[in-house]
Short mmCIF file of C-alpha atoms in Angstrom, two decimals:
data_model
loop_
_atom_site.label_atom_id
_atom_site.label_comp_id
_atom_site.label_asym_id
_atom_site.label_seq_id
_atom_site.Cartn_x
_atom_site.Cartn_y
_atom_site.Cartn_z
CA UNK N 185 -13.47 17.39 -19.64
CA UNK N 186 -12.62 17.16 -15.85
CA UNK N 187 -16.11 18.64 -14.86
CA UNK N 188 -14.16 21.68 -12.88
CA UNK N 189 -12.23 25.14 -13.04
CA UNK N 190 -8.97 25.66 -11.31
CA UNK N 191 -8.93 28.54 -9.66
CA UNK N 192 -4.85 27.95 -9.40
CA UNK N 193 -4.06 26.43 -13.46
CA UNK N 194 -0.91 26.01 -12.73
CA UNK N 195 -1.89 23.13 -10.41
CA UNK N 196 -3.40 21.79 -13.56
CA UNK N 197 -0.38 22.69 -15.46
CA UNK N 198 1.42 20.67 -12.99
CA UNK N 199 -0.16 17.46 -12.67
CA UNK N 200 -0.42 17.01 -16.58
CA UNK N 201 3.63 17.34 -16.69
CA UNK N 202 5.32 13.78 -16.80
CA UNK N 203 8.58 14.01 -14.90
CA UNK N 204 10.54 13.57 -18.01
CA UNK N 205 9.46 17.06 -18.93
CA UNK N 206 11.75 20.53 -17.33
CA UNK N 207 10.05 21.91 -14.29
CA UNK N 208 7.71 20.95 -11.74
CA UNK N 209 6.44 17.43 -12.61
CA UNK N 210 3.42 15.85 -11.34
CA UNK N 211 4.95 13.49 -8.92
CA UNK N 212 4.39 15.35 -5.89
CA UNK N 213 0.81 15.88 -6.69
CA UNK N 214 0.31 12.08 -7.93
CA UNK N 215 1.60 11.18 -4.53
CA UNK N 216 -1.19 13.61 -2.73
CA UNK N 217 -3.61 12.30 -4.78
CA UNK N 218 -3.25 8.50 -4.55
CA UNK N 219 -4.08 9.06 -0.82
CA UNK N 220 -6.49 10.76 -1.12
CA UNK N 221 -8.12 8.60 -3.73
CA UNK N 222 -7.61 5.52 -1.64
CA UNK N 223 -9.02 6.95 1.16
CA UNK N 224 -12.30 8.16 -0.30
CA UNK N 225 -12.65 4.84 -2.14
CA UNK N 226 -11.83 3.12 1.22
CA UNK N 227 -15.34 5.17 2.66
CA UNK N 228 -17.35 4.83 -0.49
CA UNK N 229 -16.76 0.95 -0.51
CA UNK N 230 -17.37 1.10 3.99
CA UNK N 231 -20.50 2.87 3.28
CA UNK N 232 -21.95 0.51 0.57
CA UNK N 233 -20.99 -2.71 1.75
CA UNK N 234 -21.62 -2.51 5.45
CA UNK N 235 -21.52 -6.46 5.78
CA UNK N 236 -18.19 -6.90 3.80
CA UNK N 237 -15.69 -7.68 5.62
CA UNK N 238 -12.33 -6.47 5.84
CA UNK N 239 -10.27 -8.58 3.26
CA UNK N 240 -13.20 -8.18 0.62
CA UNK N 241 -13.56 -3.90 1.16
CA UNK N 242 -9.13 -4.47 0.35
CA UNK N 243 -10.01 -6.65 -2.23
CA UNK N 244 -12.33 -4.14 -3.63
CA UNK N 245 -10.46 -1.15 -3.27
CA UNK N 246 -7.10 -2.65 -5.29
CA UNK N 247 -9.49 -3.84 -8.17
CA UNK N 248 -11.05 -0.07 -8.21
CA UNK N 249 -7.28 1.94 -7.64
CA UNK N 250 -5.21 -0.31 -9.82
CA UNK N 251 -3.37 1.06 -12.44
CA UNK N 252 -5.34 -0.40 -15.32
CA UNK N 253 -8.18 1.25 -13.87
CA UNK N 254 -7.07 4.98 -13.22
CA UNK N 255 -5.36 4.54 -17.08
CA UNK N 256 -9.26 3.61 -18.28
CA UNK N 257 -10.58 6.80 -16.52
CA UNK N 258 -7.92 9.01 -17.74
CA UNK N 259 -8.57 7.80 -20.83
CA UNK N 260 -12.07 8.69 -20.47
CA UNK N 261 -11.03 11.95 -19.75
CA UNK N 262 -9.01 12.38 -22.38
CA UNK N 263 -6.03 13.35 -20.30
CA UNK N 264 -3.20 11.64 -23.33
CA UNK N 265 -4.54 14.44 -25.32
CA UNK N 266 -3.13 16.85 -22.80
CA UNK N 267 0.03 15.52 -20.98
CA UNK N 268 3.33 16.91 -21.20
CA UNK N 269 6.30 14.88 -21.86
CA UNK N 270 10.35 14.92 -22.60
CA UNK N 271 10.96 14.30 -25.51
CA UNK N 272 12.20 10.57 -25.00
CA UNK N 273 8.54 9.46 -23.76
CA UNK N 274 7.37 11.35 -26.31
CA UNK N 275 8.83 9.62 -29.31
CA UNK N 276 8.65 5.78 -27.02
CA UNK N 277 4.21 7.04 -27.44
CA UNK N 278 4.90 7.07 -23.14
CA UNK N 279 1.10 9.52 -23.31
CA UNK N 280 -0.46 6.12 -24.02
CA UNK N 281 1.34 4.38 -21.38
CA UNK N 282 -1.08 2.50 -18.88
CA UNK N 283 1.59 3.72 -15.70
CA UNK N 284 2.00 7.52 -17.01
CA UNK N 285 -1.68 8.09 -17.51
CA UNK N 286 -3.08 6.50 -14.24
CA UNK N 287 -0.29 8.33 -12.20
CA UNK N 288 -2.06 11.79 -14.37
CA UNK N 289 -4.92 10.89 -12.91
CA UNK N 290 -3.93 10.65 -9.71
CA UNK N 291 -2.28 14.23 -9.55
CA UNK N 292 -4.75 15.86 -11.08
CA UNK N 293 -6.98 14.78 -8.19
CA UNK N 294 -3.97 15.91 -5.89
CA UNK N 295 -4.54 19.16 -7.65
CA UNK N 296 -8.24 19.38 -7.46
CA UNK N 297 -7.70 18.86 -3.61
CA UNK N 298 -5.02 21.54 -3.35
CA UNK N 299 -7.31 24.09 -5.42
CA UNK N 300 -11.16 23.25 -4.13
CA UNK N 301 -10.68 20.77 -0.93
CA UNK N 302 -11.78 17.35 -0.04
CA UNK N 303 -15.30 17.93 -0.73
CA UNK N 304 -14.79 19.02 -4.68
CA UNK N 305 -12.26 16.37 -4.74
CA UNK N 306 -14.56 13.41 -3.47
CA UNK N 307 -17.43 14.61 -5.39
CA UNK N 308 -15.44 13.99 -8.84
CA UNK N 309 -14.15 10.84 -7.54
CA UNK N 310 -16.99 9.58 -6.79
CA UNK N 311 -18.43 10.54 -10.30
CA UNK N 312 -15.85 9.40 -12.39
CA UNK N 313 -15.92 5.93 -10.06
CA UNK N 314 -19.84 5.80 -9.90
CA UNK N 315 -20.47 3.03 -12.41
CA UNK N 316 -17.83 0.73 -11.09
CA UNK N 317 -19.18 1.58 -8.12
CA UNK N 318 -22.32 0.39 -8.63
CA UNK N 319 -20.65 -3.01 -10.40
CA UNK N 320 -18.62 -4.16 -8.14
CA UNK N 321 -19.66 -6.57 -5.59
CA UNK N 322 -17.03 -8.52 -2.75
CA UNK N 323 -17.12 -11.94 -4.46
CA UNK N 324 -15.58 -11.18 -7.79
CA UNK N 325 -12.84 -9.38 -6.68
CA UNK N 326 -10.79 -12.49 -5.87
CA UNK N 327 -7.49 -12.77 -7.76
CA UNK N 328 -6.98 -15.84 -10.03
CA UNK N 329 -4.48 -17.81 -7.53
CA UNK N 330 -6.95 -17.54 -4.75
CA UNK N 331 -9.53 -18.41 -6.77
CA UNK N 332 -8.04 -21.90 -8.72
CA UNK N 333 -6.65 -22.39 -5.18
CA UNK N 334 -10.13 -22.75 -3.56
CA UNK N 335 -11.66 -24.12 -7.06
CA UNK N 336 -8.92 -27.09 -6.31
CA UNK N 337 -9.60 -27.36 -2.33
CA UNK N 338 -13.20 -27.28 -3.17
CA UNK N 339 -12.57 -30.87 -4.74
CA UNK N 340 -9.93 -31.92 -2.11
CA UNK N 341 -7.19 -31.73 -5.10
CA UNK N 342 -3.27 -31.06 -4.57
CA UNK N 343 -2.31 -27.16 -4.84
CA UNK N 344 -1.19 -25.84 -7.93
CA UNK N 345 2.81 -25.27 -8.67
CA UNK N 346 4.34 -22.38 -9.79
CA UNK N 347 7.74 -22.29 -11.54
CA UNK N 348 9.36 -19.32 -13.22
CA UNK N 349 10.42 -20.93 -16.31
CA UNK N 350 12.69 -18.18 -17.62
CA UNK N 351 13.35 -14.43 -17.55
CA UNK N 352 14.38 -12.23 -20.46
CA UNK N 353 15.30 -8.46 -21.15
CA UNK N 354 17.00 -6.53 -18.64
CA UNK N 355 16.32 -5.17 -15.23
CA UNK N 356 13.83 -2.29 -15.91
CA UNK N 357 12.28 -4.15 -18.37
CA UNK N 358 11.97 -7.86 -17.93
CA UNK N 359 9.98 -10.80 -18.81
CA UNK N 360 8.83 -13.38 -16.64
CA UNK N 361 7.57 -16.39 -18.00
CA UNK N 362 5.85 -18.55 -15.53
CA UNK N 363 4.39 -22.83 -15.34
CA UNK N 364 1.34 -23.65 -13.55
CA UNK N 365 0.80 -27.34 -12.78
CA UNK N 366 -1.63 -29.02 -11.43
CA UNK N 367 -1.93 -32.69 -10.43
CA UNK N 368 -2.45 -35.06 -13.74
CA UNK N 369 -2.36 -32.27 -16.26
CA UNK N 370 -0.12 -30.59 -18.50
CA UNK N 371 0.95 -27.28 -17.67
CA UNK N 372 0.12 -23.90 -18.50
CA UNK N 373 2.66 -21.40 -19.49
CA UNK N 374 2.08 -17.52 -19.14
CA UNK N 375 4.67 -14.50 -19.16
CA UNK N 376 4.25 -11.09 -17.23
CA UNK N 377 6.36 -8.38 -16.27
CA UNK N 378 6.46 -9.43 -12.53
CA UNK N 379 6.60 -12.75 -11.49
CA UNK N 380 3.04 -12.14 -9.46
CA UNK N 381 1.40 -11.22 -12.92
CA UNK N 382 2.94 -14.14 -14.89
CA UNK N 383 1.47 -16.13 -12.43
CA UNK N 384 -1.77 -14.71 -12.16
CA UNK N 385 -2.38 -15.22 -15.42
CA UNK N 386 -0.88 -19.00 -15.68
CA UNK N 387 -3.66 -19.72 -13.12
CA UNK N 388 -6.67 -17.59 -14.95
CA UNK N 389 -5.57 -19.29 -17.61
CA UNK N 390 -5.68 -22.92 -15.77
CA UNK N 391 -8.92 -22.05 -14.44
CA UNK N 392 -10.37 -21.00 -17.84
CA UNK N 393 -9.51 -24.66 -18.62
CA UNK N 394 -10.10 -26.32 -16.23
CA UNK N 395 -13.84 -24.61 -16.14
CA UNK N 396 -13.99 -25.48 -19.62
CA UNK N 397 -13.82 -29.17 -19.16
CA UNK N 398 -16.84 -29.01 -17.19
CA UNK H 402 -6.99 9.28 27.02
CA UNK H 403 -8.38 10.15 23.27
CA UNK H 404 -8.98 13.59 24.45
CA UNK H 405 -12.53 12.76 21.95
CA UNK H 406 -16.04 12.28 23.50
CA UNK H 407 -17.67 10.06 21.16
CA UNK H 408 -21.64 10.65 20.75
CA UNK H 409 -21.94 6.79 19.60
CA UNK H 410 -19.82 5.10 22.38
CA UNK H 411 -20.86 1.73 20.55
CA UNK H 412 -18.13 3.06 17.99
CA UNK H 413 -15.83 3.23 20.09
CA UNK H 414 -16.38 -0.08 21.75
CA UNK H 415 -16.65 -1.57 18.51
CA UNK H 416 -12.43 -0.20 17.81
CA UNK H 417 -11.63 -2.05 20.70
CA UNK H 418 -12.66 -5.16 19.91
CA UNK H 419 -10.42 -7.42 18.46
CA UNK H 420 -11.71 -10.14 15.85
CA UNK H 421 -11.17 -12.96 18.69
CA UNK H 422 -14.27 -11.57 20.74
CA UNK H 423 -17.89 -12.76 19.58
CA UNK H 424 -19.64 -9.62 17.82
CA UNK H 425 -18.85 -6.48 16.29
CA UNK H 426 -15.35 -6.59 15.64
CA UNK H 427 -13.00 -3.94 15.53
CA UNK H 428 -12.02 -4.92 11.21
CA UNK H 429 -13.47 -3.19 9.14
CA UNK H 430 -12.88 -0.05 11.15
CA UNK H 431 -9.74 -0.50 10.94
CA UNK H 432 -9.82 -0.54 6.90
CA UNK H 433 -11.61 2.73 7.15
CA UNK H 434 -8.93 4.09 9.82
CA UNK H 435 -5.68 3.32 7.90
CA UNK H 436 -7.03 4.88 4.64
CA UNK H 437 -7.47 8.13 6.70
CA UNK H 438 -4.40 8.07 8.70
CA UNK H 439 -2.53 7.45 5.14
CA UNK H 440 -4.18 10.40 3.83
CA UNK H 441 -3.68 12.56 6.64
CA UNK H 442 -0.32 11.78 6.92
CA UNK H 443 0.63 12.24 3.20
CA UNK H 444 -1.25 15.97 3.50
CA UNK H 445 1.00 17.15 6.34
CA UNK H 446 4.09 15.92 4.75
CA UNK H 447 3.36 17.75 1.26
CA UNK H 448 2.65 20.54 3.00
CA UNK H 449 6.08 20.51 5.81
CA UNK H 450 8.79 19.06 2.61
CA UNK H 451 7.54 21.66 -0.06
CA UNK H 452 10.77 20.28 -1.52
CA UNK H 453 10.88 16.54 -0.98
CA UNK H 454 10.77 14.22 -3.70
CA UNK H 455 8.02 11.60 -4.06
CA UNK H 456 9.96 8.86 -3.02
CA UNK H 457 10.85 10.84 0.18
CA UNK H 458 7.22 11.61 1.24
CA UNK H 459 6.50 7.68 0.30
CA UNK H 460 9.52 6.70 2.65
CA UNK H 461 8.74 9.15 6.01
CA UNK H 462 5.34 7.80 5.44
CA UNK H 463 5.59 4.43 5.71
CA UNK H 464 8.24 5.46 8.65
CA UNK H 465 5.54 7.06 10.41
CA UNK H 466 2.38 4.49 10.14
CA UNK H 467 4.29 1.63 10.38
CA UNK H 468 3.00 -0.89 13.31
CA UNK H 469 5.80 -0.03 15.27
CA UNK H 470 5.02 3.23 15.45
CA UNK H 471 1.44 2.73 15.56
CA UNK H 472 1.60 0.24 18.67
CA UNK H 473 4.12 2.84 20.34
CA UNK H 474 0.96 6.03 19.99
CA UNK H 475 -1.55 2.97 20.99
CA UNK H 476 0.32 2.52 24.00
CA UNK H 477 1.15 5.94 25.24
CA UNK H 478 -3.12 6.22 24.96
CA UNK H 479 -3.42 3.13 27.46
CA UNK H 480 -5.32 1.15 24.35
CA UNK H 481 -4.09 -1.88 25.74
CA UNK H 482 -6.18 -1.81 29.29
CA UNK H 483 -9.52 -1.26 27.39
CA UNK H 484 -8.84 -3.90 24.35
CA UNK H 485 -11.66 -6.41 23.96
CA UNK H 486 -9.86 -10.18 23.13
CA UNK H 487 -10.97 -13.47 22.56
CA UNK H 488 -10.21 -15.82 25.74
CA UNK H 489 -7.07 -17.59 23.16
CA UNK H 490 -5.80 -14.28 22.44
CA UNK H 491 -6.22 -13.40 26.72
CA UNK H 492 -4.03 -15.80 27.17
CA UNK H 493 -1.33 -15.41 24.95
CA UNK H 494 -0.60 -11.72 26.12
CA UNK H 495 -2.50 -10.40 23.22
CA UNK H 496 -3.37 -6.98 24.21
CA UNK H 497 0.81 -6.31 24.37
CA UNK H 498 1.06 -8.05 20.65
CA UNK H 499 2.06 -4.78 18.10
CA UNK H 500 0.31 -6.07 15.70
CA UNK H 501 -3.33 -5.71 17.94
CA UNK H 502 -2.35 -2.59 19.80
CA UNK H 503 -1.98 -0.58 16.16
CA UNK H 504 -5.51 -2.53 14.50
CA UNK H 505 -6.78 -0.97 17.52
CA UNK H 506 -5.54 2.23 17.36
CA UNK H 507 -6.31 2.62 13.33
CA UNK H 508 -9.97 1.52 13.96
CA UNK H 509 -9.90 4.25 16.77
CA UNK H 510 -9.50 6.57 13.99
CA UNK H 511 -11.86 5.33 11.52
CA UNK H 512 -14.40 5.51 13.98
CA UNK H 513 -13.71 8.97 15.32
CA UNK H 514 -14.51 9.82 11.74
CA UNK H 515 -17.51 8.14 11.50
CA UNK H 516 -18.18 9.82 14.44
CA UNK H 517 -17.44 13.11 14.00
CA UNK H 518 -15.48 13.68 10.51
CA UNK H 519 -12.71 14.12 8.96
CA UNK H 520 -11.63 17.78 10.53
CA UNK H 521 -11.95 16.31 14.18
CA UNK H 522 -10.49 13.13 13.27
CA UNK H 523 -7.43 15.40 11.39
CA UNK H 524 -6.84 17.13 14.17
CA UNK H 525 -6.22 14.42 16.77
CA UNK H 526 -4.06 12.63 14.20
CA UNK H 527 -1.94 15.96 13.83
CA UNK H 528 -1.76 15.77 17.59
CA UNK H 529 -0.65 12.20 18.44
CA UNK H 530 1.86 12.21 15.41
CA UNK H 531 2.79 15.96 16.44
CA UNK H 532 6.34 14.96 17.86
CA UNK H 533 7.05 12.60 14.82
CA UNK H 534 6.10 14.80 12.21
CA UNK H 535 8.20 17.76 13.59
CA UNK H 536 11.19 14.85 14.05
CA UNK H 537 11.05 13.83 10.71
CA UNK H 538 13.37 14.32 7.81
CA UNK H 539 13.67 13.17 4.74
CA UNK H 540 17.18 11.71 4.52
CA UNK H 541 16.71 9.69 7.53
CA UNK H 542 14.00 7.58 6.09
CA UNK H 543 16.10 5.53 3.77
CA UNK H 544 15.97 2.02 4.66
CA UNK H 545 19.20 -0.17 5.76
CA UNK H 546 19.96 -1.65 2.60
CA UNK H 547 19.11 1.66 0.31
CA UNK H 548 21.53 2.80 3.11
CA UNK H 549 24.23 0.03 2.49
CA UNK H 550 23.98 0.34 -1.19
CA UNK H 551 24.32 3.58 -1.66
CA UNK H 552 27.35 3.63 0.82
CA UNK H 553 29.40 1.69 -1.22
CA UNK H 554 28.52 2.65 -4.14
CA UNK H 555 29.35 5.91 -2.94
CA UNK H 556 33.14 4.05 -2.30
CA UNK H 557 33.22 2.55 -5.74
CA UNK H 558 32.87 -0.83 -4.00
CA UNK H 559 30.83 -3.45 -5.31
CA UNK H 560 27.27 -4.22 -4.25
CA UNK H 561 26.37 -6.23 -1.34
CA UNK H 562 25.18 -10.20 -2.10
CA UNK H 563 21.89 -11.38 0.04
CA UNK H 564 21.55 -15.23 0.66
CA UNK H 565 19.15 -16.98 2.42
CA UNK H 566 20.99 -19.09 4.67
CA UNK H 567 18.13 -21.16 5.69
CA UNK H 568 14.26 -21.23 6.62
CA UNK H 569 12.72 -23.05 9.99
CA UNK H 570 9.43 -23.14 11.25
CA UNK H 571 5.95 -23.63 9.37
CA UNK H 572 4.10 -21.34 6.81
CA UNK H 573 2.77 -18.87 9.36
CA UNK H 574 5.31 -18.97 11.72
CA UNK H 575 8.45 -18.75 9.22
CA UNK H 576 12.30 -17.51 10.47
CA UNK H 577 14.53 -16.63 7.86
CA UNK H 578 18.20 -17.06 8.17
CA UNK H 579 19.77 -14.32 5.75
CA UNK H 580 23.35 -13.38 5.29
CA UNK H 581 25.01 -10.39 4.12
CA UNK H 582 28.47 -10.34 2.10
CA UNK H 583 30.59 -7.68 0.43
CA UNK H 584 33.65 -7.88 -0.96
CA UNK H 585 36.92 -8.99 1.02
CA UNK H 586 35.34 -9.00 4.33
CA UNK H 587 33.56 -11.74 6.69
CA UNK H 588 29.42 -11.97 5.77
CA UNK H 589 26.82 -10.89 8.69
CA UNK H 590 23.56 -13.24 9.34
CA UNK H 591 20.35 -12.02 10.56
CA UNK H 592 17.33 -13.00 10.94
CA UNK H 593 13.62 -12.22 11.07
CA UNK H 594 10.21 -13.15 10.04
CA UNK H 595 10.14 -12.48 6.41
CA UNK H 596 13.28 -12.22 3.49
CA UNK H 597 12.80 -8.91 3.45
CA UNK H 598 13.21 -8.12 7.44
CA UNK H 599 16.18 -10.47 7.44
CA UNK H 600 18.20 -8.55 4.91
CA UNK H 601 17.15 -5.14 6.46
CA UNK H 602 18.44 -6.44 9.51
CA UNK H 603 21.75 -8.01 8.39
CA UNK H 604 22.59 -4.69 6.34
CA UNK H 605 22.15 -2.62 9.04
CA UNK H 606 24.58 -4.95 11.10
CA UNK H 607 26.87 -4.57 7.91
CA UNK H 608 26.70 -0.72 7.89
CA UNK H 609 27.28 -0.51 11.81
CA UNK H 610 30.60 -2.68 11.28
CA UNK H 611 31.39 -1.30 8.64
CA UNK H 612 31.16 2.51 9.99
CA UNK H 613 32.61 1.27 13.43
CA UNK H 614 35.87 0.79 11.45
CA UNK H 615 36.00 4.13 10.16
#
């Protein structure tokens, strides 16, 4: 499925094993890899977009690395089939989890690197990443904030408020629920786990709206 | 001072000029040059701590390409006397600012690697960070309040309580006023440019009082 042979399959062994599991787990590997996938994305983005500038080429980069991302690829790859987990994430279904599955991906190109080099490495980055590659473009990769924010300034209106509403569950595992108001208008409500996604998504939400009315 | 000839000198001039000048500005190499200093960096310390834990590796890293340390390399190369600023930034003393001296010194990088690639560019990283990296361990790294934390925790004592005391100065210019209590004993205050800094600062004045009395 990966599109190479380890020479070394333990390093394969090893980035496929969730730290929940006995032995050598993958997080060594997944932090090799994350650098090494930022920094080859960081050059494939420099190379394609030589008038972006520097905030879009960041912009880029998080929408291409983010965890949601690297969990579609694995996924792509097959890797749940293949993971090894303790027993707890086993029974919780933690092989479909969005964070265990991108950080997978991660060290197994942390492996890759270790076994074959940069070269290999970049090469199967670079394929597994071509079509988003090829998608992405600097203006979309604005976040929903910045984007209702200049949608708003645009039109010389007030700047949205956010307000965490509530929180629920407990610590490693909570809730935010978050308002977004805008001048005149009722407010939209979203939750998140992280107060930066709840409000994300209160303003994608506002903008879907607000772009709705028009 | 690089101990690097480049073959395009218009690289090189390009890394030294800061976004204030008219022209080709120094950003964008600068994205390309922290992607490859992170990478570099995370390399040589999987390979030196065969035994540190991910979180370790994370925390020496930041430790090591932090501005701070960045500004300190950019000025034991002399970056400052060949820095390209806007007249505003002239003025202001902008060629001492951190901040500028470690853009600088990250877009040096990125364009030694355009320049030449990644082995050359490796190797002079390995070189300027050569006293760090052999300095660095992973216990040191944790930060002041990991520090604090784990300190009393360690003395069954209950956890420290952060406050923001209060806030002055506009949105880009912020000070924060943040004080740090534990139990039975007089709060410290600090202060610095973000939350985050403040409480940093205030529990490492907390853990130096608190060790002075021992």
């Amino acid at each position: 499925m990966l599109g190479y042979d380890f020479s070394q399959p333990e390093l394969l062994q090893q980035a496929l094993t969730h730290r929940s599991c006995k032995g050598r787990h993958n997080e060594r590997l997944e932090f090799l890899g994350d650098a090494i996938l930022s920094m080859v994305i960081a050059e494939a983005l420099y190379q394609h977009f030589p008038n972006a500038k520097e905030g879009e080429l960041t912009r880029m980069r998080a929408s291409l690395v983010k965890g949601v991302t690297l969990a579609e690829i694995a996924t792509e790859l097959s890797i749940a089939d293949y993971l090894r987990l303790g027993p707890g994430e086993m029974k919780s279904g933690g092989h479909r989890r969005e964070s265990i599955l991108a950080d997978a991906f991660e060290a197994i190109l942390g492996a890759i690197y270790l076994d074959a080099g940069l070269d290999v490495c970049k090469e199967r980055i670079l394929y597994w990443f071509s079509s988003r590659l090829q998608q992405i473009t600097p203006q979309q990769q604005k976040d929903s904030k910045t984007r209702l924010q200049e949608y708003l300034q645009g039109r010389r209106l007030a700047l949205p408020v956010y307000q965490v509403e509530h929180t629920e569950g407990e610590a490693h595992n909570q809730q935010f629920t978050v308002s977004c108001s805008i001048e005149g208008r009722a407010a939209v409500v979203a939750s998140g786990s992280s107060r930066r996604k709840a409000e994300q998504d209160a303003a994608y939400k506002m903008l879907e709206r607000i772009q709705d009315e028009h």
